[in-house]
Amino acid sequence: MPELVVENIKKSFHGTAVLEDINFTVADGEFFTLLGPSGCGKSTTLSCVAGLETPDSGTIRVGDQVFFDGTPRNTVPPEGRNLGLVFQSYALWPHMTIADNLALPLKLRKVTKDEQRRLIDDALTKVDMAHLRDRYPHQLSGGQQQRVALARGIVYSPGVLLLDEPLSNLDAKMRDQARVWLKDLQREVGITTVYVTHDQVEAMSLSDRIAVFMHGRLQQVGTPTEIYETPATPEVAGFIGRCNLLEGRVGSTEGGTVQVKLGETGQHLRVVGACSAGSSATVGLRSERITLTDRADAPHDGAVNVLRARIEQCSYTGARFEYELSIGDLRVHAESPVRHTDGEINLIVRPDDCLLFPAQV
Amino acid sequence: MAIQTSPAPPAPSRTPRAGELGTPQYRRLFGAGREVTIHWLTFLVTAVLVLAPVVPILYQSVRNQPLYAAGGAFTLSNYAHLFTSAGFGSIVLDTLLFAVLTTVFALAIAVPMAILLERTRFPAARLFGQVLRWPIYISPLVLAFGWIVVYGPAGFLTSAVREGFGWVPWNLYSLPGMAFVEAVAQVPIAYLFCANALAASDTSLENAARSVGAGPLRVLRSVVVPMLRPPMLYAGLLIFGTAIETLSIPLILGEPAGITLFSNFLYEQGIDSINPDYGLLGAASTFMLLTTIALVVFQTRLLKHAQRFVSVRGKATRSDLLDIGAWKWLGFAFVGLYVVFGALLPMLALILRAFTSLLTPLVNPFDLLTLDNFRLIFDYAPYTESIVNSITVAFVGAVAVTLFGTVVVLVARRSDFRFARLLETTAQSPHAVPGLIVGIGLFWAFTWMPGGDAVRGTLFALIIAFGIRALPSAYGAISPATMQLGAELDNAARVAGADWWRTVSRIMLRLLVPAMLASFLLIWTQMIREYAPAMFLAGAESQVIGTTAIDLWTQGETGSVAALATLQIAVTAVVAGLAGLLLKGKKHA
Ligand SMILES: Nc1ncnc2c1ncn2[C@@H]1O[C@H](COP(=O)(O)OP(=O)(O)O)[C@@H](O)[C@H]1O
Ligand SMILES: [Mg+2]
């Protein structure tokens, strides 16, 4: 199956822009995730791909087959796109048994009775639900319904599988299990998948690539590692993992690093990156990349940054201690396996662990 | 438009490659998906149905000749004629007075009852609440007959009171008398609006008032009554509108007393007069139509805010109910008197009258038992036929309107049809067209249109007329049910390969079966009682129960009218019972 291409999609509801210039390409067999806070337009994007919403402009195609290019005569209705879609609410048809739910798309495709039975068995076996084929949806638990919905989405071997927060109605523990078998299933079937979630852990653990959405715009598209290690914007850094964002002004630059003065604190950070002197910038510090030491143990070799901070709050979470610190008027969140009791503490930060974001002009 | 063609089926025992099964193929009509044709067809049929009675009336009102006659010309003299005709002023005034009195009476009865039954500790509150709804199933026509049997000049109680006191304090054949009977027919509406508002409202306000030391009566006055203003306003407008267009009571009670309201003015102009003045009738109909439309537009505006007062029933716990002490017994007397003398007695008397040759306090009715009243109906074929006609029209009509209404709802609510909103408004608009007007308008439409003469006077014409009137009810019964069905259900079917019509037939229609049954029952009870459009439209072979009853009434056959009414009540009750069982069965399945 060729790739799914989404180009320059725009969409507004009643004059309010919801999607602005969405561009991405999903390769054959790829697990591609749209990640972003709720209300940012992920479902709308998916609906546009499925044909349930019509974008204002842009192009959507699978290989050479155009689904949408802005003209009514080239707009393919949902039933002509041959996609699979699984909803957050599962949307199993309540008046049909599980088997009948799976049979409908096959019947519509005029698949023979025997072949239907074989394909239904096959799909239900993949999700471990074959034994419940004659039940009605309301007789199943949420987790079981979710598996059936997935089976219904793949039983007719659609070109692309679209999943809209399929795990978010499950409780936390089942969600973890479901994540594992979902990944296995997608590998086994090898189907091109577009997955929508607001949960960064789901996105990071499942995806080949992630598109981070915010306020109807794509912020960054990349592998989980790229998104985490080199976020394109402070918003992305803040959304993925726990990241402290500190405002500052660039002082001197030397040999691939820059010196950033942190607000009015009088302290500064040396950060790997490039930025013109005198401009303002944001520095991202990931909580788990900060080392805490007591005042007396501070290293002095200049290879790492040392910031002086005050402990405002310390909480014990079992695995580690979490700290709310203040550096002047800046707030920093940090973690440490060790309990520090003193009011004053040192933050050790390596220059190449800092994320530098020059201010947008 | 590029849809893949289905390739050959895959070899057995192999999972097809992604996309290999292709997409379903659908027949395309006029270069677009077939749903486009279905949407437009639904829209056009609805528009034609709604406009069919209205356009001829508007047209006739500005023509100086009957609309089918050649050589007519535009004129405004019909309106001049109408507004200057003798008695026009008093007719309008009497109609307004009748409507105002009806509204006041109905609210004065219904509102205290709603408060007593919903908000205070009241003996047998549930039973009374149920009994109060009964008049919904009985037509105002039947109710009027029942009241005459009991309270008319020669009525059972009237005679008894005259015998005992030598004087009777009421006169049914008067404007207040008419308004009171109409009010009894409308009490259930007002009661349901207020009771639902109270049941759905938050009792914490009341509890708060009580906790700061307000007594139960004080709570009623300052918290509960103000809460009822919106449903009272809305129910009041609804009743006012119904009172303006109703024909039964003005015809049965007003005519003998020489009181002419607007609806029996139309009736006299159109049917009673040997040589009807078409232009005048057109202008008068237009006048009535504009009045009811204005009322409905006003109601719709209000409903936007009042909708929450007809919402789902919440549950007030027993402890939230106010204890009004000894006042309770006064309230009990009020509700009891109304239920016994307003609703039960007239019905019982009517049924008893059906089985006796005479109903008078002077003779024990059980000495006068007879089946002659029924014999008269069953011995004369056209009378028997009218019962069969009513049942046929109601059954076929209820099935047809429910099916068509469901499609209309689905196009209006569950499609991307460009004029979905307009379709919804159009389907609901017959609500504003009085039955009499539908009758006159369709009569003219069939006269006007080529080949219409073959249809006019047939049962088919009646089904169309009654169906137009019932379409808003079907819409109202089915539309909320579609809102309960998540859009994902259709979206899932669309993505899985079903086009719009397949989605409707495979998914939506199946899920809407309970709502369609409810709609069928509602429309059936509405149509078995309906007769106003038939006054104009029905031919000799297509009379219905209502028209036959009026016919018998004018002949003075009170007993047979009672018998006919009894039959209508019996048929309604049987079908309501069956449908109730069916719906219950569905729920358990
Ligand atoms: N049918 C609609 N009409 C109006 N606004 C809508 C509609 N659907 C979505 N929106 C708005 O578009 C924005 C994006 O919605 P959505 O795509 O559902 O977000 P997400 O799936 O990322 O949570 C939201 O602000 C939502 O309110
Ligand atoms: Mg969403």
PDB file of N, CA, C and O in Angstrom, chain B residues 124-177:
ATOM      1  N   ALA B 124     -52.158   9.487  47.302  1.00  0.00           N
ATOM      2  CA  ALA B 124     -52.344   8.859  45.982  1.00  0.00           C
ATOM      3  C   ALA B 124     -51.895   9.759  44.839  1.00  0.00           C
ATOM      4  O   ALA B 124     -52.528   9.827  43.789  1.00  0.00           O
ATOM      5  N   ALA B 125     -50.769  10.473  45.029  1.00  0.00           N
ATOM      6  CA  ALA B 125     -50.310  11.441  44.027  1.00  0.00           C
ATOM      7  C   ALA B 125     -50.058  10.786  42.673  1.00  0.00           C
ATOM      8  O   ALA B 125     -50.392  11.325  41.625  1.00  0.00           O
ATOM      9  N   ARG B 126     -49.476   9.596  42.700  1.00  0.00           N
ATOM     10  CA  ARG B 126     -49.142   8.935  41.429  1.00  0.00           C
ATOM     11  C   ARG B 126     -50.387   8.601  40.632  1.00  0.00           C
ATOM     12  O   ARG B 126     -50.454   8.815  39.422  1.00  0.00           O
ATOM     13  N   LEU B 127     -51.399   8.047  41.336  1.00  0.00           N
ATOM     14  CA  LEU B 127     -52.642   7.659  40.672  1.00  0.00           C
ATOM     15  C   LEU B 127     -53.288   8.882  40.022  1.00  0.00           C
ATOM     16  O   LEU B 127     -53.639   8.869  38.841  1.00  0.00           O
ATOM     17  N   PHE B 128     -53.383   9.976  40.792  1.00  0.00           N
ATOM     18  CA  PHE B 128     -53.982  11.187  40.240  1.00  0.00           C
ATOM     19  C   PHE B 128     -53.184  11.685  39.036  1.00  0.00           C
ATOM     20  O   PHE B 128     -53.757  12.088  38.031  1.00  0.00           O
ATOM     21  N   GLY B 129     -51.862  11.637  39.163  1.00  0.00           N
ATOM     22  CA  GLY B 129     -51.010  12.093  38.067  1.00  0.00           C
ATOM     23  C   GLY B 129     -51.308  11.349  36.773  1.00  0.00           C
ATOM     24  O   GLY B 129     -51.309  11.923  35.686  1.00  0.00           O
ATOM     25  N   GLN B 130     -51.563  10.034  36.905  1.00  0.00           N
ATOM     26  CA  GLN B 130     -51.873   9.230  35.719  1.00  0.00           C
ATOM     27  C   GLN B 130     -53.254   9.582  35.164  1.00  0.00           C
ATOM     28  O   GLN B 130     -53.418   9.798  33.966  1.00  0.00           O
ATOM     29  N   VAL B 131     -54.246   9.634  36.066  1.00  0.00           N
ATOM     30  CA  VAL B 131     -55.629   9.876  35.630  1.00  0.00           C
ATOM     31  C   VAL B 131     -55.741  11.219  34.921  1.00  0.00           C
ATOM     32  O   VAL B 131     -56.460  11.372  33.942  1.00  0.00           O
ATOM     33  N   LEU B 132     -54.950  12.188  35.396  1.00  0.00           N
ATOM     34  CA  LEU B 132     -55.008  13.529  34.816  1.00  0.00           C
ATOM     35  C   LEU B 132     -54.639  13.545  33.340  1.00  0.00           C
ATOM     36  O   LEU B 132     -55.019  14.447  32.613  1.00  0.00           O
ATOM     37  N   ARG B 133     -53.847  12.561  32.919  1.00  0.00           N
ATOM     38  CA  ARG B 133     -53.404  12.571  31.521  1.00  0.00           C
ATOM     39  C   ARG B 133     -54.449  12.032  30.569  1.00  0.00           C
ATOM     40  O   ARG B 133     -54.327  12.190  29.353  1.00  0.00           O
ATOM     41  N   TRP B 134     -55.437  11.335  31.089  1.00  0.00           N
ATOM     42  CA  TRP B 134     -56.379  10.665  30.207  1.00  0.00           C
ATOM     43  C   TRP B 134     -56.970  11.523  29.109  1.00  0.00           C
ATOM     44  O   TRP B 134     -57.052  11.082  27.965  1.00  0.00           O
ATOM     45  N   PRO B 135     -57.425  12.741  29.425  1.00  0.00           N
ATOM     46  CA  PRO B 135     -58.084  13.516  28.363  1.00  0.00           C
ATOM     47  C   PRO B 135     -57.223  13.683  27.116  1.00  0.00           C
ATOM     48  O   PRO B 135     -57.747  13.984  26.048  1.00  0.00           O
ATOM     49  N   ILE B 136     -55.896  13.439  27.222  1.00  0.00           N
ATOM     50  CA  ILE B 136     -55.054  13.513  26.027  1.00  0.00           C
ATOM     51  C   ILE B 136     -55.553  12.531  24.977  1.00  0.00           C
ATOM     52  O   ILE B 136     -55.521  12.795  23.785  1.00  0.00           O
ATOM     53  N   TYR B 137     -56.017  11.372  25.454  1.00  0.00           N
ATOM     54  CA  TYR B 137     -56.408  10.328  24.509  1.00  0.00           C
ATOM     55  C   TYR B 137     -57.840  10.489  24.028  1.00  0.00           C
ATOM     56  O   TYR B 137     -58.280   9.774  23.156  1.00  0.00           O
ATOM     57  N   ILE B 138     -58.578  11.400  24.640  1.00  0.00           N
ATOM     58  CA  ILE B 138     -59.974  11.589  24.265  1.00  0.00           C
ATOM     59  C   ILE B 138     -60.068  12.906  23.523  1.00  0.00           C
ATOM     60  O   ILE B 138     -59.534  13.901  23.950  1.00  0.00           O
ATOM     61  N   SER B 139     -60.758  12.921  22.404  1.00  0.00           N
ATOM     62  CA  SER B 139     -60.777  14.161  21.627  1.00  0.00           C
ATOM     63  C   SER B 139     -61.673  15.193  22.298  1.00  0.00           C
ATOM     64  O   SER B 139     -62.586  14.858  23.035  1.00  0.00           O
ATOM     65  N   PRO B 140     -61.407  16.473  22.043  1.00  0.00           N
ATOM     66  CA  PRO B 140     -62.262  17.528  22.580  1.00  0.00           C
ATOM     67  C   PRO B 140     -63.715  17.338  22.147  1.00  0.00           C
ATOM     68  O   PRO B 140     -64.633  17.693  22.881  1.00  0.00           O
ATOM     69  N   LEU B 141     -63.895  16.755  20.962  1.00  0.00           N
ATOM     70  CA  LEU B 141     -65.257  16.508  20.472  1.00  0.00           C
ATOM     71  C   LEU B 141     -65.995  15.575  21.425  1.00  0.00           C
ATOM     72  O   LEU B 141     -67.105  15.846  21.871  1.00  0.00           O
ATOM     73  N   VAL B 142     -65.336  14.457  21.762  1.00  0.00           N
ATOM     74  CA  VAL B 142     -65.944  13.475  22.650  1.00  0.00           C
ATOM     75  C   VAL B 142     -66.156  14.086  24.034  1.00  0.00           C
ATOM     76  O   VAL B 142     -67.194  13.885  24.668  1.00  0.00           O
ATOM     77  N   LEU B 143     -65.167  14.846  24.471  1.00  0.00           N
ATOM     78  CA  LEU B 143     -65.279  15.494  25.778  1.00  0.00           C
ATOM     79  C   LEU B 143     -66.495  16.419  25.794  1.00  0.00           C
ATOM     80  O   LEU B 143     -67.260  16.447  26.766  1.00  0.00           O
ATOM     81  N   ALA B 144     -66.671  17.172  24.704  1.00  0.00           N
ATOM     82  CA  ALA B 144     -67.813  18.089  24.631  1.00  0.00           C
ATOM     83  C   ALA B 144     -69.130  17.317  24.716  1.00  0.00           C
ATOM     84  O   ALA B 144     -70.049  17.716  25.438  1.00  0.00           O
ATOM     85  N   PHE B 145     -69.220  16.199  23.989  1.00  0.00           N
ATOM     86  CA  PHE B 145     -70.430  15.377  24.075  1.00  0.00           C
ATOM     87  C   PHE B 145     -70.663  14.931  25.510  1.00  0.00           C
ATOM     88  O   PHE B 145     -71.780  14.999  26.025  1.00  0.00           O
ATOM     89  N   GLY B 146     -69.609  14.461  26.165  1.00  0.00           N
ATOM     90  CA  GLY B 146     -69.720  13.985  27.541  1.00  0.00           C
ATOM     91  C   GLY B 146     -70.218  15.086  28.472  1.00  0.00           C
ATOM     92  O   GLY B 146     -71.082  14.871  29.317  1.00  0.00           O
ATOM     93  N   TRP B 147     -69.666  16.282  28.271  1.00  0.00           N
ATOM     94  CA  TRP B 147     -70.091  17.393  29.120  1.00  0.00           C
ATOM     95  C   TRP B 147     -71.551  17.748  28.888  1.00  0.00           C
ATOM     96  O   TRP B 147     -72.263  18.106  29.816  1.00  0.00           O
ATOM     97  N   ILE B 148     -71.989  17.677  27.637  1.00  0.00           N
ATOM     98  CA  ILE B 148     -73.391  18.004  27.366  1.00  0.00           C
ATOM     99  C   ILE B 148     -74.301  16.990  28.057  1.00  0.00           C
ATOM    100  O   ILE B 148     -75.324  17.348  28.651  1.00  0.00           O
ATOM    101  N   VAL B 149     -73.880  15.706  28.004  1.00  0.00           N
ATOM    102  CA  VAL B 149     -74.699  14.665  28.623  1.00  0.00           C
ATOM    103  C   VAL B 149     -74.857  14.930  30.126  1.00  0.00           C
ATOM    104  O   VAL B 149     -75.896  14.678  30.702  1.00  0.00           O
ATOM    105  N   VAL B 150     -73.806  15.485  30.745  1.00  0.00           N
ATOM    106  CA  VAL B 150     -73.880  15.706  32.189  1.00  0.00           C
ATOM    107  C   VAL B 150     -74.353  17.116  32.539  1.00  0.00           C
ATOM    108  O   VAL B 150     -75.226  17.300  33.391  1.00  0.00           O
ATOM    109  N   TYR B 151     -73.782  18.124  31.860  1.00  0.00           N
ATOM    110  CA  TYR B 151     -74.009  19.510  32.287  1.00  0.00           C
ATOM    111  C   TYR B 151     -74.835  20.320  31.296  1.00  0.00           C
ATOM    112  O   TYR B 151     -75.068  21.507  31.528  1.00  0.00           O
ATOM    113  N   GLY B 152     -75.209  19.745  30.164  1.00  0.00           N
ATOM    114  CA  GLY B 152     -76.020  20.477  29.187  1.00  0.00           C
ATOM    115  C   GLY B 152     -77.378  20.825  29.782  1.00  0.00           C
ATOM    116  O   GLY B 152     -77.724  20.366  30.874  1.00  0.00           O
ATOM    117  N   PRO B 153     -78.152  21.637  29.070  1.00  0.00           N
ATOM    118  CA  PRO B 153     -79.449  22.080  29.602  1.00  0.00           C
ATOM    119  C   PRO B 153     -80.331  20.901  30.025  1.00  0.00           C
ATOM    120  O   PRO B 153     -81.082  21.014  30.992  1.00  0.00           O
ATOM    121  N   ALA B 154     -80.217  19.786  29.293  1.00  0.00           N
ATOM    122  CA  ALA B 154     -81.009  18.619  29.674  1.00  0.00           C
ATOM    123  C   ALA B 154     -80.120  17.538  30.280  1.00  0.00           C
ATOM    124  O   ALA B 154     -80.508  16.369  30.345  1.00  0.00           O
ATOM    125  N   GLY B 155     -78.942  17.966  30.726  1.00  0.00           N
ATOM    126  CA  GLY B 155     -77.967  16.985  31.209  1.00  0.00           C
ATOM    127  C   GLY B 155     -78.351  16.357  32.531  1.00  0.00           C
ATOM    128  O   GLY B 155     -79.264  16.826  33.231  1.00  0.00           O
ATOM    129  N   PHE B 156     -77.633  15.303  32.842  1.00  0.00           N
ATOM    130  CA  PHE B 156     -77.955  14.501  34.013  1.00  0.00           C
ATOM    131  C   PHE B 156     -77.869  15.340  35.300  1.00  0.00           C
ATOM    132  O   PHE B 156     -78.822  15.432  36.057  1.00  0.00           O
ATOM    133  N   LEU B 157     -76.723  15.960  35.510  1.00  0.00           N
ATOM    134  CA  LEU B 157     -76.548  16.738  36.740  1.00  0.00           C
ATOM    135  C   LEU B 157     -77.380  18.007  36.718  1.00  0.00           C
ATOM    136  O   LEU B 157     -77.903  18.443  37.734  1.00  0.00           O
ATOM    137  N   THR B 158     -77.506  18.614  35.526  1.00  0.00           N
ATOM    138  CA  THR B 158     -78.303  19.837  35.419  1.00  0.00           C
ATOM    139  C   THR B 158     -79.734  19.556  35.871  1.00  0.00           C
ATOM    140  O   THR B 158     -80.305  20.301  36.680  1.00  0.00           O
ATOM    141  N   SER B 159     -80.262  18.452  35.360  1.00  0.00           N
ATOM    142  CA  SER B 159     -81.623  18.096  35.743  1.00  0.00           C
ATOM    143  C   SER B 159     -81.710  17.849  37.238  1.00  0.00           C
ATOM    144  O   SER B 159     -82.651  18.311  37.902  1.00  0.00           O
ATOM    145  N   ALA B 160     -80.723  17.134  37.759  1.00  0.00           N
ATOM    146  CA  ALA B 160     -80.745  16.806  39.185  1.00  0.00           C
ATOM    147  C   ALA B 160     -80.712  18.074  40.023  1.00  0.00           C
ATOM    148  O   ALA B 160     -81.481  18.214  40.976  1.00  0.00           O
ATOM    149  N   VAL B 161     -79.861  19.005  39.643  1.00  0.00           N
ATOM    150  CA  VAL B 161     -79.736  20.240  40.421  1.00  0.00           C
ATOM    151  C   VAL B 161     -81.003  21.073  40.285  1.00  0.00           C
ATOM    152  O   VAL B 161     -81.515  21.629  41.263  1.00  0.00           O
ATOM    153  N   ARG B 162     -81.551  21.140  39.073  1.00  0.00           N
ATOM    154  CA  ARG B 162     -82.768  21.919  38.868  1.00  0.00           C
ATOM    155  C   ARG B 162     -83.903  21.318  39.707  1.00  0.00           C
ATOM    156  O   ARG B 162     -84.664  22.022  40.353  1.00  0.00           O
ATOM    157  N   GLU B 163     -83.944  19.992  39.720  1.00  0.00           N
ATOM    158  CA  GLU B 163     -84.945  19.280  40.517  1.00  0.00           C
ATOM    159  C   GLU B 163     -84.815  19.650  41.991  1.00  0.00           C
ATOM    160  O   GLU B 163     -85.792  19.933  42.666  1.00  0.00           O
ATOM    161  N   GLY B 164     -83.561  19.666  42.480  1.00  0.00           N
ATOM    162  CA  GLY B 164     -83.334  19.886  43.906  1.00  0.00           C
ATOM    163  C   GLY B 164     -83.463  21.339  44.328  1.00  0.00           C
ATOM    164  O   GLY B 164     -84.043  21.628  45.364  1.00  0.00           O
ATOM    165  N   PHE B 165     -82.922  22.270  43.516  1.00  0.00           N
ATOM    166  CA  PHE B 165     -82.860  23.674  43.956  1.00  0.00           C
ATOM    167  C   PHE B 165     -83.757  24.590  43.136  1.00  0.00           C
ATOM    168  O   PHE B 165     -83.897  25.756  43.471  1.00  0.00           O
ATOM    169  N   GLY B 166     -84.290  24.084  42.071  1.00  0.00           N
ATOM    170  CA  GLY B 166     -85.132  24.915  41.218  1.00  0.00           C
ATOM    171  C   GLY B 166     -84.337  25.913  40.386  1.00  0.00           C
ATOM    172  O   GLY B 166     -84.897  26.785  39.729  1.00  0.00           O
ATOM    173  N   TRP B 167     -83.018  25.758  40.400  1.00  0.00           N
ATOM    174  CA  TRP B 167     -82.189  26.764  39.714  1.00  0.00           C
ATOM    175  C   TRP B 167     -80.833  26.128  39.413  1.00  0.00           C
ATOM    176  O   TRP B 167     -80.323  25.340  40.210  1.00  0.00           O
ATOM    177  N   VAL B 168     -80.240  26.437  38.271  1.00  0.00           N
ATOM    178  CA  VAL B 168     -78.930  25.860  37.923  1.00  0.00           C
ATOM    179  C   VAL B 168     -77.901  26.977  37.796  1.00  0.00           C
ATOM    180  O   VAL B 168     -78.132  27.934  37.054  1.00  0.00           O
ATOM    181  N   PRO B 169     -76.793  26.883  38.521  1.00  0.00           N
ATOM    182  CA  PRO B 169     -75.838  28.004  38.516  1.00  0.00           C
ATOM    183  C   PRO B 169     -74.932  28.035  37.287  1.00  0.00           C
ATOM    184  O   PRO B 169     -74.067  28.887  37.211  1.00  0.00           O
ATOM    185  N   TRP B 170     -75.055  27.114  36.354  1.00  0.00           N
ATOM    186  CA  TRP B 170     -74.170  27.162  35.184  1.00  0.00           C
ATOM    187  C   TRP B 170     -74.958  27.111  33.894  1.00  0.00           C
ATOM    188  O   TRP B 170     -76.100  26.669  33.873  1.00  0.00           O
ATOM    189  N   ASN B 171     -74.308  27.585  32.832  1.00  0.00           N
ATOM    190  CA  ASN B 171     -74.884  27.468  31.494  1.00  0.00           C
ATOM    191  C   ASN B 171     -73.778  27.060  30.534  1.00  0.00           C
ATOM    192  O   ASN B 171     -72.892  27.844  30.220  1.00  0.00           O
ATOM    193  N   LEU B 172     -73.856  25.810  30.102  1.00  0.00           N
ATOM    194  CA  LEU B 172     -72.794  25.276  29.254  1.00  0.00           C
ATOM    195  C   LEU B 172     -72.761  25.965  27.887  1.00  0.00           C
ATOM    196  O   LEU B 172     -71.705  26.162  27.308  1.00  0.00           O
ATOM    197  N   TYR B 173     -73.916  26.349  27.410  1.00  0.00           N
ATOM    198  CA  TYR B 173     -73.991  26.963  26.084  1.00  0.00           C
ATOM    199  C   TYR B 173     -73.728  28.455  26.193  1.00  0.00           C
ATOM    200  O   TYR B 173     -74.588  29.287  25.906  1.00  0.00           O
ATOM    201  N   SER B 174     -72.540  28.795  26.651  1.00  0.00           N
ATOM    202  CA  SER B 174     -72.141  30.197  26.786  1.00  0.00           C
ATOM    203  C   SER B 174     -70.643  30.254  26.562  1.00  0.00           C
ATOM    204  O   SER B 174     -69.971  29.213  26.574  1.00  0.00           O
ATOM    205  N   LEU B 175     -70.135  31.431  26.388  1.00  0.00           N
ATOM    206  CA  LEU B 175     -68.702  31.552  26.138  1.00  0.00           C
ATOM    207  C   LEU B 175     -67.876  30.985  27.294  1.00  0.00           C
ATOM    208  O   LEU B 175     -66.957  30.183  27.064  1.00  0.00           O
ATOM    209  N   PRO B 176     -68.172  31.357  28.554  1.00  0.00           N
ATOM    210  CA  PRO B 176     -67.391  30.763  29.656  1.00  0.00           C
ATOM    211  C   PRO B 176     -67.580  29.248  29.732  1.00  0.00           C
ATOM    212  O   PRO B 176     -66.619  28.515  30.004  1.00  0.00           O
ATOM    213  N   GLY B 177     -68.795  28.768  29.470  1.00  0.00           N
ATOM    214  CA  GLY B 177     -69.037  27.321  29.487  1.00  0.00           C
ATOM    215  C   GLY B 177     -68.182  26.621  28.458  1.00  0.00           C
ATOM    216  O   GLY B 177     -67.511  25.608  28.725  1.00  0.00           O
TER     217      GLY B 177
END
